[in-house]
PDB file of C-alpha atoms in Angstrom:
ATOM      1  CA  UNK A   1      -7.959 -15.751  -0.396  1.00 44.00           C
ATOM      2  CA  UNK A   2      -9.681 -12.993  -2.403  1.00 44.00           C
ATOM      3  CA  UNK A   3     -11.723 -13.942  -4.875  1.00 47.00           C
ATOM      4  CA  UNK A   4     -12.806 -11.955  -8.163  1.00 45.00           C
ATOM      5  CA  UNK A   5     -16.208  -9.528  -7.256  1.00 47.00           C
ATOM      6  CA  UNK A   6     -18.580  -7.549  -9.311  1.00 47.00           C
ATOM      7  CA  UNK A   7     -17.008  -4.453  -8.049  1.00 50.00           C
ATOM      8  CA  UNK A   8     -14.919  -4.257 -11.362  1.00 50.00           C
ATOM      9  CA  UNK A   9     -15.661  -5.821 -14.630  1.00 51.00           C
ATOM     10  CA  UNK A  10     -13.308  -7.273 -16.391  1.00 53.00           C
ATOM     11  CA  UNK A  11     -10.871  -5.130 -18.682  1.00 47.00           C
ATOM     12  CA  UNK A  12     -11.113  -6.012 -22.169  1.00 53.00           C
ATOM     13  CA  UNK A  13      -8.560  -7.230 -24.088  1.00 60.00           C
ATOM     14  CA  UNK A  14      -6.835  -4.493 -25.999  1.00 80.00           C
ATOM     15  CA  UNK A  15      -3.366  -3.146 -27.269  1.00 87.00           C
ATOM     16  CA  UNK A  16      -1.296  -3.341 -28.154  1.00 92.00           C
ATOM     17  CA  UNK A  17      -0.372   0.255 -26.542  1.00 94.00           C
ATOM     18  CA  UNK A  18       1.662   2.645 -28.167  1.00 94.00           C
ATOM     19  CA  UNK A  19       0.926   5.138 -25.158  1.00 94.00           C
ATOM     20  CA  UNK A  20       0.262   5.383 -21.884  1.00 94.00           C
ATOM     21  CA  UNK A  21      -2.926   7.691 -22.511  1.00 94.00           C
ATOM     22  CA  UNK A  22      -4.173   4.516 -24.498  1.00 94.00           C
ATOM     23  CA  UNK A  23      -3.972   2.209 -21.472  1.00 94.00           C
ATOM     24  CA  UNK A  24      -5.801   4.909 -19.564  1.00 93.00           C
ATOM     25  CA  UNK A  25      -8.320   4.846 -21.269  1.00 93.00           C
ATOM     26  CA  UNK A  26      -9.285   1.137 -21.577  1.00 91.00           C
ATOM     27  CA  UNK A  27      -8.766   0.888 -17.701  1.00 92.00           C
ATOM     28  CA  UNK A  28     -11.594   3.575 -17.320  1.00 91.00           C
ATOM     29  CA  UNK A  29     -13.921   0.092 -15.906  1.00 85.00           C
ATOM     30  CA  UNK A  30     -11.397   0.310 -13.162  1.00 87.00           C
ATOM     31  CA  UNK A  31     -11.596   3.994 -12.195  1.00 88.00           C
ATOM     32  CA  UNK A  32     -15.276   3.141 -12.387  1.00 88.00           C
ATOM     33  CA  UNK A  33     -15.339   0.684 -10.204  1.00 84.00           C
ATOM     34  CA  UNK A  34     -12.641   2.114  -7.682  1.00 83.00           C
ATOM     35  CA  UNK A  35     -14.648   5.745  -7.445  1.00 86.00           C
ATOM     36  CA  UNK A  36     -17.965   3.997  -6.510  1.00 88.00           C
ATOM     37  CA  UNK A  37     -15.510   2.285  -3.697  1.00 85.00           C
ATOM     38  CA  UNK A  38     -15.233   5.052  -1.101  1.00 85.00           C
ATOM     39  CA  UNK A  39     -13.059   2.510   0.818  1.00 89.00           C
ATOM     40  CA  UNK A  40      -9.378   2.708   1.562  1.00 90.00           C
ATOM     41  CA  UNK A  41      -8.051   0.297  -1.172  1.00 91.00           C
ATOM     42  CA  UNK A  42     -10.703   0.663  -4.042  1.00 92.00           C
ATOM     43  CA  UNK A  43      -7.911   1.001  -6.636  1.00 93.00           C
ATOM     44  CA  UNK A  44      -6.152  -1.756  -5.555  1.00 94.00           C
ATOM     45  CA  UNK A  45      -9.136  -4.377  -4.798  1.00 93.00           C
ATOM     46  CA  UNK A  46     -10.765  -3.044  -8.321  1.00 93.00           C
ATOM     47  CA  UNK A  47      -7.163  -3.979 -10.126  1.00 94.00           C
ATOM     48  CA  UNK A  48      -6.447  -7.366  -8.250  1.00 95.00           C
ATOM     49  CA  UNK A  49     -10.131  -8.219  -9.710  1.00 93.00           C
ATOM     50  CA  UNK A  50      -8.960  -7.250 -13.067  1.00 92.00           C
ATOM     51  CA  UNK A  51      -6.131  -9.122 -13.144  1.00 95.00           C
ATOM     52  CA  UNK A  52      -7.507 -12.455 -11.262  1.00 95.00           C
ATOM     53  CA  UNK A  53     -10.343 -12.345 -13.882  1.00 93.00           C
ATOM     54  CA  UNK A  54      -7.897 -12.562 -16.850  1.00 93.00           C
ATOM     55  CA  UNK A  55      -6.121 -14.969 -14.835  1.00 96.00           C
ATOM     56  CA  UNK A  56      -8.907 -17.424 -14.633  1.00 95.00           C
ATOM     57  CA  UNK A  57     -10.566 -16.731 -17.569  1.00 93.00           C
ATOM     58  CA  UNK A  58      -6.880 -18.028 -19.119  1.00 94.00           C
ATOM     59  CA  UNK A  59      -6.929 -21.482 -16.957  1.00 95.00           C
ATOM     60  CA  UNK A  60      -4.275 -19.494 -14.834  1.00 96.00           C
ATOM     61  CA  UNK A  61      -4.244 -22.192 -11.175  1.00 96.00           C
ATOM     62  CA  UNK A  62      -2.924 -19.576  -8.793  1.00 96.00           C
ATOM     63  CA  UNK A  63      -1.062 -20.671  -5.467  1.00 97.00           C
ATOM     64  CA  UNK A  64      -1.115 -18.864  -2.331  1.00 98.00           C
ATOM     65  CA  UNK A  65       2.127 -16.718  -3.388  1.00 98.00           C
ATOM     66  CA  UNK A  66       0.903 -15.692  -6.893  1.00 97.00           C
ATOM     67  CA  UNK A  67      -1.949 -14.326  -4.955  1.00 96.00           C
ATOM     68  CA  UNK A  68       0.338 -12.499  -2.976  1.00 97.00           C
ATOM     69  CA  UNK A  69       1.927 -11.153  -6.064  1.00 97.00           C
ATOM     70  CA  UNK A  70      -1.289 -10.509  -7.741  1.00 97.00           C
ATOM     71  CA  UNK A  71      -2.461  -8.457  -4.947  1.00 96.00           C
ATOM     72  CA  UNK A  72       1.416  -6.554  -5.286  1.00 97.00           C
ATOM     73  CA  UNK A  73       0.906  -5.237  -9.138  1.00 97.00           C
ATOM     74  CA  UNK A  74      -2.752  -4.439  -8.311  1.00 97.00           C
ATOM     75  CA  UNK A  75      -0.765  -1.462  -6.293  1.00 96.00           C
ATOM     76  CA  UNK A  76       0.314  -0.371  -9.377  1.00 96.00           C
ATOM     77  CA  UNK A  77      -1.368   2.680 -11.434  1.00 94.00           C
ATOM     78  CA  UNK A  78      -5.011   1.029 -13.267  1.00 95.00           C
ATOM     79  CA  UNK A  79      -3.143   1.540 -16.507  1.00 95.00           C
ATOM     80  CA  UNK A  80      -0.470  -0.887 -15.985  1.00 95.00           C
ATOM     81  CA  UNK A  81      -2.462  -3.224 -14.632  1.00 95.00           C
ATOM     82  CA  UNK A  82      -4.370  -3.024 -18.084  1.00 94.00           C
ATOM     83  CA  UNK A  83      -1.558  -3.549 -20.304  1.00 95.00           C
ATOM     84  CA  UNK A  84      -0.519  -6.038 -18.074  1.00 95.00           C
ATOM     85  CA  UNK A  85      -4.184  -7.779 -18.862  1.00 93.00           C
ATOM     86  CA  UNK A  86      -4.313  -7.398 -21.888  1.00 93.00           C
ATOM     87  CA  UNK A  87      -0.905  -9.561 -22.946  1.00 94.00           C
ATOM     88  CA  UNK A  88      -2.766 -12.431 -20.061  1.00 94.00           C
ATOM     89  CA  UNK A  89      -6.022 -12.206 -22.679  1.00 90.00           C
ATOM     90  CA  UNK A  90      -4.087 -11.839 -25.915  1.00 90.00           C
ATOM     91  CA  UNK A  91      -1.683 -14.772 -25.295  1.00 90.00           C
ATOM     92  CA  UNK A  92      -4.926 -16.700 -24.612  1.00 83.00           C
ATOM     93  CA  UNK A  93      -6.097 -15.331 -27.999  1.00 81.00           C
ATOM     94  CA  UNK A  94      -8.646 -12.874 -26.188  1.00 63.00           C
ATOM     95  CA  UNK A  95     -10.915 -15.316 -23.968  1.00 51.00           C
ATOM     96  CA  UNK A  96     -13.577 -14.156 -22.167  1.00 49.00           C
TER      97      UNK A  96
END
């Protein structure tokens, strides 16, 4: 099982987004971390950090398949993943 690394800190917990371009730009920590990642994957491992940092920092107990899923939407473009962050820290009223 992967576990969260320092390779991308955690996104903070914006939004709500009105546009894409907004997302962008508070997922920059994860174009950070993925370009200093000249690995196959950066994006993705950077993201699935992102996310299983929110996840944990919310009390989230992940199972073997939610990892599996995690690691699925951390394919997905950095600024997804943000907004997709952001609603996991919001709902938990921001924790960090």
């Amino acid at each position: 099982m992967h576990k969260p690394t320092d390779s991308a800190p955690p996104a903070p917990p914006h939004g709500p987004y009105e546009r894409e371009a907004d997302a962008r730009r508070d997922a920059e920590a994860i174009y950070i971390a993925a370009r200093r990642d000249h690995q196959r994957g950066a994006m993705t491992r950077a993201n699935a950090d992102v996310l299983r940092t929110a996840l944990s920092r919310a009390g989230v107990e992940m199972g073997a398949y939610d990892n599996t899923i995690v690691f699925w939407v951390a394919g997905w473009e950095p600024s997804t993943v943000q907004v997709i962050t952001s609603w996991i820290e919001r709902a938990n009223g921001g924790a960090r």
